[in-house]
Short mmCIF file of C-alpha atoms in Angstrom, two decimals:
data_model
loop_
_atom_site.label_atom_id
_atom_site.label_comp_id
_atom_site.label_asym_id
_atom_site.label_seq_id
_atom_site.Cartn_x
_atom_site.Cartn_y
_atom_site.Cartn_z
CA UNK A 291 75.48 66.67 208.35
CA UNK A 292 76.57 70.37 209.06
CA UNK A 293 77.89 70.43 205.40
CA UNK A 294 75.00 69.15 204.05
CA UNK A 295 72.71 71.62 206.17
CA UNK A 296 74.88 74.34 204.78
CA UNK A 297 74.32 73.35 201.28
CA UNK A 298 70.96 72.89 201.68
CA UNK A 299 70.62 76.69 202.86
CA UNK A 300 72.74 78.07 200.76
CA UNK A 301 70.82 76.51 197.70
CA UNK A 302 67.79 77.94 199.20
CA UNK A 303 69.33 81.49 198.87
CA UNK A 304 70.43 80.99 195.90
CA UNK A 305 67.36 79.86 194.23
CA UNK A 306 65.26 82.88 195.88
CA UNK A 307 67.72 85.18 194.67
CA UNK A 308 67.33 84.23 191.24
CA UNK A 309 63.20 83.94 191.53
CA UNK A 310 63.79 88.19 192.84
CA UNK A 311 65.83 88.80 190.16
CA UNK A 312 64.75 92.05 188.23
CA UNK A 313 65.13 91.77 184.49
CA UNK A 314 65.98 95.14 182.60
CA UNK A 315 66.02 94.22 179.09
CA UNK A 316 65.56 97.25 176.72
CA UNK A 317 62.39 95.66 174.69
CA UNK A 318 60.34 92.67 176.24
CA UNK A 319 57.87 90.63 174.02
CA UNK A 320 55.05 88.84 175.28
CA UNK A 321 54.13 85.96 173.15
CA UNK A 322 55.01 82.43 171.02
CA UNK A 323 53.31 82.67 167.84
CA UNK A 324 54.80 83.75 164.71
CA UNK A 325 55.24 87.99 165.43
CA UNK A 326 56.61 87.21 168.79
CA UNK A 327 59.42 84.80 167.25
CA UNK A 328 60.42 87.78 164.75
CA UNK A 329 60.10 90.48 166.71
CA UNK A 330 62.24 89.21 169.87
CA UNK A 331 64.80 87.92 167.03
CA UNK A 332 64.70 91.14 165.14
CA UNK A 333 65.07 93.43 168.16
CA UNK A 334 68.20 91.46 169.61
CA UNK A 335 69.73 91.66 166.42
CA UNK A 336 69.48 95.22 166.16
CA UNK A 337 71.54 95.40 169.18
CA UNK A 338 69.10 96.23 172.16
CA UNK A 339 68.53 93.44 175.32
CA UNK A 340 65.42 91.73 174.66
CA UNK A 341 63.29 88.89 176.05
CA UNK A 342 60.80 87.38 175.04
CA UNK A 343 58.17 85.52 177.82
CA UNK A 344 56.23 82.01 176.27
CA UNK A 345 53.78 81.92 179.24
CA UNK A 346 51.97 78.53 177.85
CA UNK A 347 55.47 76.56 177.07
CA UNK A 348 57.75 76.90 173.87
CA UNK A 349 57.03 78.24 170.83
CA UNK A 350 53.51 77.88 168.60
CA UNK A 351 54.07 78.49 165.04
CA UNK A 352 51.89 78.50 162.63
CA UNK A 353 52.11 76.90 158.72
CA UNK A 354 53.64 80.03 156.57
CA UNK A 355 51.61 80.41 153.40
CA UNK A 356 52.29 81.62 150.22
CA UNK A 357 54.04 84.67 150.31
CA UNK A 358 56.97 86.93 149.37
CA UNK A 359 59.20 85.47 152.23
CA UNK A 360 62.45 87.88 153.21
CA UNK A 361 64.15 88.76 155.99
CA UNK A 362 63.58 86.71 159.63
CA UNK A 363 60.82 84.59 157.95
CA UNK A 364 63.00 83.58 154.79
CA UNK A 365 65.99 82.40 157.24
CA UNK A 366 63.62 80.15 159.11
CA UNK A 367 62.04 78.31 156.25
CA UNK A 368 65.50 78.16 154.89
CA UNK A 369 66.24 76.32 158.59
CA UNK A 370 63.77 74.13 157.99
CA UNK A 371 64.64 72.81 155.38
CA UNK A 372 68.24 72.51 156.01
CA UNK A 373 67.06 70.52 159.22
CA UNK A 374 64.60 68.41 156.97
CA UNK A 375 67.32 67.64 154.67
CA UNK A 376 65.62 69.13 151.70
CA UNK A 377 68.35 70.79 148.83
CA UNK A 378 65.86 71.69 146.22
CA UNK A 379 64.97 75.19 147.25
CA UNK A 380 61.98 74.52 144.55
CA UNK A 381 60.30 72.17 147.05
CA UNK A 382 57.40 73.27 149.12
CA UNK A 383 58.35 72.01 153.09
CA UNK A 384 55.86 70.11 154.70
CA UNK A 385 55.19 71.81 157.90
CA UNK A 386 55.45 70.56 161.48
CA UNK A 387 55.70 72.36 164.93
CA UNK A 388 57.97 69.64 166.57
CA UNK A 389 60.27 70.69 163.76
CA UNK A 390 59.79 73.94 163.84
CA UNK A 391 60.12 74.53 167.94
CA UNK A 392 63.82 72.96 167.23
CA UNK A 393 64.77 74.93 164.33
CA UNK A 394 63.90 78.23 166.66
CA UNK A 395 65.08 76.87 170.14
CA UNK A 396 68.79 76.25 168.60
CA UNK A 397 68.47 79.78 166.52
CA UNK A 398 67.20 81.97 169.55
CA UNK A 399 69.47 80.26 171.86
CA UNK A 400 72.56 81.24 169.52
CA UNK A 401 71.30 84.91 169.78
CA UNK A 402 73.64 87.17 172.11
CA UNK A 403 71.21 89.43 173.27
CA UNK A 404 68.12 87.26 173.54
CA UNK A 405 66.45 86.18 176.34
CA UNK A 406 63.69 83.34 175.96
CA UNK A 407 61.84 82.39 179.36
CA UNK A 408 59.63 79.60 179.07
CA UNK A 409 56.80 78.30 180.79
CA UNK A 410 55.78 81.27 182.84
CA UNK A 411 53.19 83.46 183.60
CA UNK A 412 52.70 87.19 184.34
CA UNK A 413 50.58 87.89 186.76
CA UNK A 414 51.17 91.15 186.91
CA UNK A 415 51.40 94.04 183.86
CA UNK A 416 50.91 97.76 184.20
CA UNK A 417 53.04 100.94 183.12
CA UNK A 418 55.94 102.42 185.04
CA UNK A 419 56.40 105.63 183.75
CA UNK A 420 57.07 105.47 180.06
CA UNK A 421 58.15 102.20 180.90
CA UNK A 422 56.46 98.83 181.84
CA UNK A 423 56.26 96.77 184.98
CA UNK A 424 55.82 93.10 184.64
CA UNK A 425 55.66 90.54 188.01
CA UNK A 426 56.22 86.66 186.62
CA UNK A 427 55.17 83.59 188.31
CA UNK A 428 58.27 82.75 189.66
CA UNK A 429 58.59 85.67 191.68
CA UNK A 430 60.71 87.93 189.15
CA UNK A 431 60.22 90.92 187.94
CA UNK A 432 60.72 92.47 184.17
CA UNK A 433 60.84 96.35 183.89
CA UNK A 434 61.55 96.71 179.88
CA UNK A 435 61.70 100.20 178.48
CA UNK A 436 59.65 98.93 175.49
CA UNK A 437 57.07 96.12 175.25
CA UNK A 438 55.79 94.46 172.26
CA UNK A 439 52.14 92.75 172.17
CA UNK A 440 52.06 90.54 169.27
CA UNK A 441 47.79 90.44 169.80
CA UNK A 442 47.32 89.44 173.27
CA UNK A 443 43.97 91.35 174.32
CA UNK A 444 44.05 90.27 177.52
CA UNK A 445 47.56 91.66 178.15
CA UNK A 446 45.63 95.07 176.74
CA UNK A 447 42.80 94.96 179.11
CA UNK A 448 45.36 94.39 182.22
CA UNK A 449 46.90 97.65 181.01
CA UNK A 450 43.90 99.32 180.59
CA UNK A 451 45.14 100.21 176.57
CA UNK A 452 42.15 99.86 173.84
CA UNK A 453 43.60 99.17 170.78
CA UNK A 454 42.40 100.99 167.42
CA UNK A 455 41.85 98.65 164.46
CA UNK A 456 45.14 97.99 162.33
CA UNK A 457 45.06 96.31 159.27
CA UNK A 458 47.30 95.70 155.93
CA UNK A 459 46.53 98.20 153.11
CA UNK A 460 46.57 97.33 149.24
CA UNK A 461 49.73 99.16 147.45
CA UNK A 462 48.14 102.21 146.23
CA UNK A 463 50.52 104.99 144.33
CA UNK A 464 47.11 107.17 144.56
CA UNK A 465 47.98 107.02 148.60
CA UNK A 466 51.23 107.80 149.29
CA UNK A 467 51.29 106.19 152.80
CA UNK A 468 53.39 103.15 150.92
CA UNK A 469 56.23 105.41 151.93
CA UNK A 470 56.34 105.26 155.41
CA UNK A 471 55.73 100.98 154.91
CA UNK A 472 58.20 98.60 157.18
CA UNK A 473 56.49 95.44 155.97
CA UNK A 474 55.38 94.17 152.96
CA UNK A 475 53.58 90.78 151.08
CA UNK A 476 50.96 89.40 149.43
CA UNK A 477 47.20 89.33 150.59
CA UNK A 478 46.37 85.05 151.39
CA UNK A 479 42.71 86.05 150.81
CA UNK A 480 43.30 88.20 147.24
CA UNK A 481 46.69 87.66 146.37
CA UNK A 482 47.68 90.98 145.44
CA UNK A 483 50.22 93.36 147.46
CA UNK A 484 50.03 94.32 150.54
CA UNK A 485 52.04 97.09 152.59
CA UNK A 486 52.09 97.86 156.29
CA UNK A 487 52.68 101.59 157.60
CA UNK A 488 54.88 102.23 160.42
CA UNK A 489 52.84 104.37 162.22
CA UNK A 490 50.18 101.72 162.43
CA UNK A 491 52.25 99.99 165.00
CA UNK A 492 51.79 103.05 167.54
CA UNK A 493 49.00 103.75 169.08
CA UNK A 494 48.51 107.75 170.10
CA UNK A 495 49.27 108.20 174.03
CA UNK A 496 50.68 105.05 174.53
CA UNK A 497 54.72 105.72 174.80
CA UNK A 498 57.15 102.52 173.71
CA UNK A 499 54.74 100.18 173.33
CA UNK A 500 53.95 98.46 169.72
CA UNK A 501 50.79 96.43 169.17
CA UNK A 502 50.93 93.91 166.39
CA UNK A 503 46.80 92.43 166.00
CA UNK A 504 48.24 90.02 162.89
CA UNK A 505 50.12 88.20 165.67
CA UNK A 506 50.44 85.34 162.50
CA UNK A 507 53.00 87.27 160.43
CA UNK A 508 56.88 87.20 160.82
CA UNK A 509 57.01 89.90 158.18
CA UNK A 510 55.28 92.45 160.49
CA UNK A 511 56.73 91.04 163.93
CA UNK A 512 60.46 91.84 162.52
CA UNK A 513 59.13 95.22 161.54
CA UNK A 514 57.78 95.67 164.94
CA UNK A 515 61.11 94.21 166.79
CA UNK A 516 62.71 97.09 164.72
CA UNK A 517 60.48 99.94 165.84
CA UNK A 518 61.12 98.81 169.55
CA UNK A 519 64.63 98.45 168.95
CA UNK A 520 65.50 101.99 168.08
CA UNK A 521 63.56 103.28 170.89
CA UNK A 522 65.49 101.01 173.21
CA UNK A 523 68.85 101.34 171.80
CA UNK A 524 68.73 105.34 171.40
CA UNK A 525 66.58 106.00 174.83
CA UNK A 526 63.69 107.70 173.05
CA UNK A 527 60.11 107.22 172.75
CA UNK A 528 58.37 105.42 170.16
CA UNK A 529 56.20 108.45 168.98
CA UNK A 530 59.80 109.92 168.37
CA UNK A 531 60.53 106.87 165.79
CA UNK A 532 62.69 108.21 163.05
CA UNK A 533 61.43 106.27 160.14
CA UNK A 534 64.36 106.42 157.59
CA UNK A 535 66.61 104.51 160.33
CA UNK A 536 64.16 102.20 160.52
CA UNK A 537 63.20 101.18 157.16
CA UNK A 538 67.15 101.18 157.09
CA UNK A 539 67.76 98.84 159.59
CA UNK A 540 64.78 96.56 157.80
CA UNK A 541 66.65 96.62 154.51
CA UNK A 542 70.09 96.04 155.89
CA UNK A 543 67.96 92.85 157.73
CA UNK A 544 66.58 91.66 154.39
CA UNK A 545 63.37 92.62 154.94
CA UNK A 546 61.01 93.37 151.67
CA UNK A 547 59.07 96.96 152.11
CA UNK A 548 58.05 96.87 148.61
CA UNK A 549 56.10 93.72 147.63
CA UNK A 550 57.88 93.60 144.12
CA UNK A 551 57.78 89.77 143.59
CA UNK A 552 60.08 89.49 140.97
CA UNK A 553 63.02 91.58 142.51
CA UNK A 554 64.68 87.97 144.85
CA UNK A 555 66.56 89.06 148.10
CA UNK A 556 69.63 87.76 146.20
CA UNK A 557 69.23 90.26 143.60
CA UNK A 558 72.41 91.90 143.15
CA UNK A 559 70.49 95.11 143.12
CA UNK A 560 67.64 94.18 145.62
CA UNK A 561 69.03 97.04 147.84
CA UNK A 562 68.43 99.99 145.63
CA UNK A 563 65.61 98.88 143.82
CA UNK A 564 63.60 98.92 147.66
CA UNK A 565 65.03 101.76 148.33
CA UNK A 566 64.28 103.65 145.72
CA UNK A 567 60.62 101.64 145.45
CA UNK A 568 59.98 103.19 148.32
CA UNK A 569 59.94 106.70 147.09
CA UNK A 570 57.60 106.00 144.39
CA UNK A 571 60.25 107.72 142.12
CA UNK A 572 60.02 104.74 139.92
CA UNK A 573 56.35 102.79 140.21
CA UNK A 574 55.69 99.33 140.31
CA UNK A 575 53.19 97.77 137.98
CA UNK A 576 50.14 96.34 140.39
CA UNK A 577 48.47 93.76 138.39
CA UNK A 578 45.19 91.43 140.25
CA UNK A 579 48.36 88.95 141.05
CA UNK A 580 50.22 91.37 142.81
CA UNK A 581 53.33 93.93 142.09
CA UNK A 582 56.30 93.67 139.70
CA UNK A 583 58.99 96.22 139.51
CA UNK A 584 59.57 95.25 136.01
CA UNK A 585 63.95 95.81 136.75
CA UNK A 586 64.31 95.34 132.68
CA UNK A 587 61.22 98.19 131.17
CA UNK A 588 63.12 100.99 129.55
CA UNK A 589 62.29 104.49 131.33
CA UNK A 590 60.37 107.36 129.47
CA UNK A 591 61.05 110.49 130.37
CA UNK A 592 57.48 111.25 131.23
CA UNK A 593 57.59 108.25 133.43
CA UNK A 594 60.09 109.26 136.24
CA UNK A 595 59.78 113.39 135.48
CA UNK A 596 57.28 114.28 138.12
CA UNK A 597 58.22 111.88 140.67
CA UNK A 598 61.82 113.03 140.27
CA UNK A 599 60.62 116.83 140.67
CA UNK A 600 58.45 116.49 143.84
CA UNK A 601 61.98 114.99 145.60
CA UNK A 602 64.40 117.84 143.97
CA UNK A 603 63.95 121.27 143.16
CA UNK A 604 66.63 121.55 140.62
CA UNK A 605 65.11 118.74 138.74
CA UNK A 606 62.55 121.00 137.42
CA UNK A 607 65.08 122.86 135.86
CA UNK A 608 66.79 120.16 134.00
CA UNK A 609 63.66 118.25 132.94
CA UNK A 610 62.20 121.62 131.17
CA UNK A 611 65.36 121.81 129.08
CA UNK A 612 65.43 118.02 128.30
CA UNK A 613 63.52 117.36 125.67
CA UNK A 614 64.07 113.62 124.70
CA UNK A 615 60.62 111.09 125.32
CA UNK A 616 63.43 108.71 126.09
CA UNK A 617 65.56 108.93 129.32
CA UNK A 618 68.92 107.59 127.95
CA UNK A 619 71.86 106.64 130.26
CA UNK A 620 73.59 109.82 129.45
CA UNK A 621 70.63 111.78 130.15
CA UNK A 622 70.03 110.22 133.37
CA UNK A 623 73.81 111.17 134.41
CA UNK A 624 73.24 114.63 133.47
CA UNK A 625 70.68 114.74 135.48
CA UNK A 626 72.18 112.83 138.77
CA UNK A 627 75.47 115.49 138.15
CA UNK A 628 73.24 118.69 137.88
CA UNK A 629 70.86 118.01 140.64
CA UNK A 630 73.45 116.34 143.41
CA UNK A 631 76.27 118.70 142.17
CA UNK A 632 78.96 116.43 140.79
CA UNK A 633 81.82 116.36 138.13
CA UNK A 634 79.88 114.68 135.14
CA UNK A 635 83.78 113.64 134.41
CA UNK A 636 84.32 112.03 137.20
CA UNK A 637 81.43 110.61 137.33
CA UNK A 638 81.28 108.89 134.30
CA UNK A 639 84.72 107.56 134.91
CA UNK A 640 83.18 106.34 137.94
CA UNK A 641 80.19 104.60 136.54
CA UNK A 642 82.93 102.54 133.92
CA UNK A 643 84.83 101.10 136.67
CA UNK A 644 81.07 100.30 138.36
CA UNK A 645 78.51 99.58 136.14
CA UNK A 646 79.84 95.48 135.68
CA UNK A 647 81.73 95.07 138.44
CA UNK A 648 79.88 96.69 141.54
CA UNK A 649 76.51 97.06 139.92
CA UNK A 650 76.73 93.33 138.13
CA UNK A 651 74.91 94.59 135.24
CA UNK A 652 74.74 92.55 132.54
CA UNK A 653 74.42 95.53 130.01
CA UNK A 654 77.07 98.03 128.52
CA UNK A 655 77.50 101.56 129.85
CA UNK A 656 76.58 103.23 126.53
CA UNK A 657 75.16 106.81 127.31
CA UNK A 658 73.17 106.85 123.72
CA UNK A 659 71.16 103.70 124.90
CA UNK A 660 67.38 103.99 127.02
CA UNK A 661 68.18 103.55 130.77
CA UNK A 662 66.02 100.65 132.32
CA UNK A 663 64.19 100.90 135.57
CA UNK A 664 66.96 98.43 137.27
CA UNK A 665 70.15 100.93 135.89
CA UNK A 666 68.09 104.00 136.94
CA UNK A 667 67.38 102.92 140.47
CA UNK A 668 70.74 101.94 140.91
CA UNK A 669 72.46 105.12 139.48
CA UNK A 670 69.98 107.19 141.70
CA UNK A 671 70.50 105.50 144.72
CA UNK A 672 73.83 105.74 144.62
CA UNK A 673 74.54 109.21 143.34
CA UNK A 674 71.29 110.97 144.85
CA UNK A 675 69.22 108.84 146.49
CA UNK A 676 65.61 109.94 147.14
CA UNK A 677 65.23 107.64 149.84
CA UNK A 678 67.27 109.91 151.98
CA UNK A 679 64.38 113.20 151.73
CA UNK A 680 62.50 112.90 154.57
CA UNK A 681 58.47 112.48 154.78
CA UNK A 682 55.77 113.02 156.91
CA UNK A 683 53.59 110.07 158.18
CA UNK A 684 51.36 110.56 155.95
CA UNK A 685 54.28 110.01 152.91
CA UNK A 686 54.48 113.46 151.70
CA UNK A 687 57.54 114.82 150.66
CA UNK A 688 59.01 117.14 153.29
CA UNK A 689 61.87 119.49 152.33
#
């Protein structure tokens, strides 16, 4: 009986220690829906402790329409079908949320540094600091350094934060906010592109916290597990965000930020060709069905000279003494040697030993021949990449 008695008590601390435990992750999330999955997914991969709290049970997905799926929201359709069986990547999935809650309990649960708590409430939110205070139904407490709403108002009005509208933008080249854009897809409603700025995720006075209203999209709920990641994992604040990490840490995740919808994720190339679409350096053309980077157009010279110039002040001196209406591949070497300063020798011994076998080009390296818009981005991401000069949040060219 003693023993039992014992037990009994010892149980009971037990369990109220755990119910007063206080969680520290780095970035909390406060939702189920389709943001909330790919943010708390995002941010754990990136390295930072992060939970994520369904208050109303598991997880609520919604059907994923038609759209330029990469990144988080490609891998789980691609775990759907592998758990419906379905080989023919050509095959639209028929979409259930039984299926779905499996596919993401088994993926988050493989996920080092996630935490999902299920079926409980907050019941208390307000700010600590720079930091966030959270008391749960079960008598713990949360104190994340960031917090992401993926469009719970109420959770707003508890912490007394009025969020200003947010909203995707059509690619515009006339605009150049498209270079300071973490997500990217096609409009449902329209179908053409859309792009989403980083510094719509902030809102002014409010440190480390990111507000996601389109709490339906796993595009822009891995962009916003990003932007609370690198606050986390580098102690900052999120009006300190350094964008070029983060659009870097979206690419290396898979993640389009230029809706071209005929450049695949498995594109050998994918990599530079967002990169350097980012810049604007080479343009996409945006038709009424959305944006194609067009990888196999040959480049005129008048095509890529401005862009080029407003990134590199040397570049104005070798465009006024080139003089062909064609960029050729020799051209474009000269160029990449005289502005980034290297041996044109060495380079194009270089470029033979790359151009098939690391660039998987189908072509030949013949410097007489017109570059294309796929061998140009490649050849300027890798020998002076634009995507590396720094711009304001506004996209204009700082240097």
């Amino acid at each position: 009986m003693k023993k039992l008695l014992f037990f009994a008590f010892g149980l009971l601390i037990t369990t109220t220690t755990v119910k007063a435990q206080t969680l520290k992750p780095g970035v909390l999330v406060v939702g189920n829906g389709n943001a909330a999955v790919a943010a708390a997914i995002q941010s754990a991969n990136s390295g930072v402790k992060t939970t994520i709290l369904l208050q109303a049970g598991g997880f609520d997905i919604l059907p994923i329409g038609a759209d330029l799926s990469s990144g988080i929201q490609a891998t789980f359709l691609k775990k759907l079908r592998i758990a419906k069986q379905i080989t023919d990547s050509t095959q639209s999935v028929a979409f259930d949320k039984q299926t779905a809650n499996e596919v993401l309990i088994k993926w988050t649960d493989s996920i080092k540094n996630l935490t999902v708590i299920k079926n409980v409430m907050w019941i208390k939110a307000e700010r600590s600091g720079n930091n966030w205070y959270f008391k749960l139904s079960d008598g713990r407490t949360l104190k994340p350094q960031v917090l992401i709403n993926p469009g719970d108002a109420k959770l707003n009005d508890a912490l007394k934060i009025r969020a200003p509208a947010q909203y995707w933008e059509k690619l515009d080249y006339s605009n150049t906010i498209y270079r300071t854009n973490i997500a990217a897809g096609k409009s449902l409603g329209d179908n053409t592109a859309h792009i989403f700025s980083l510094y719509q995720l902030l809102i002014p006075q409010q440190e480390n916290l990111i507000w996601m209203k389109d709490e339906q999209s796993m595009l822009l709920g891995q962009a916003g597990g990003a932007t609370a990641a690198y606050a986390a994992f580098f102690k900052t604040k999120t009006s300190l965000s350094d964008l070029k990490k983060i659009q870097g840490e979206l690419i290396g995740y898979k993640l389009n930020l230029m809706p071209f919808e005929d450049i695949k994720n498995d594109d050998p190339n994918w990599k530079a060709i967002q990169m350097v679409g980012l810049t604007g350096v080479i343009k996409a053309g945006i038709g009424s069905t959305g944006a194609k980077f067009l990888p196999d157009n040959l480049v005129g010279t008048e095509e890529v000279k401005q862009p080029i110039k407003d990134f590199y002040y040397k570049a104005q001196i070798w465009f006024d003494d080139y003089k062909n209406s064609q960029l050729t591949i020799g051209g474009a070497i000269e160029m990449i040697c005289y502005v980034g300063n290297k041996s044109p020798e060495t380079t194009k011994k270089e470029l033979e030993k790359k151009w098939n076998a690391t660039y998987k080009f189908a072509t030949k390296l013949d410097p007489a021949r017109q570059i294309s818009r796929r061998e140009l981005a490649v050849l300027l991401q890798d020998y002076m990449p634009p995507f590396n000069v720094n711009v304001d949040p506004k996209g204009k060219v700082v240097r």
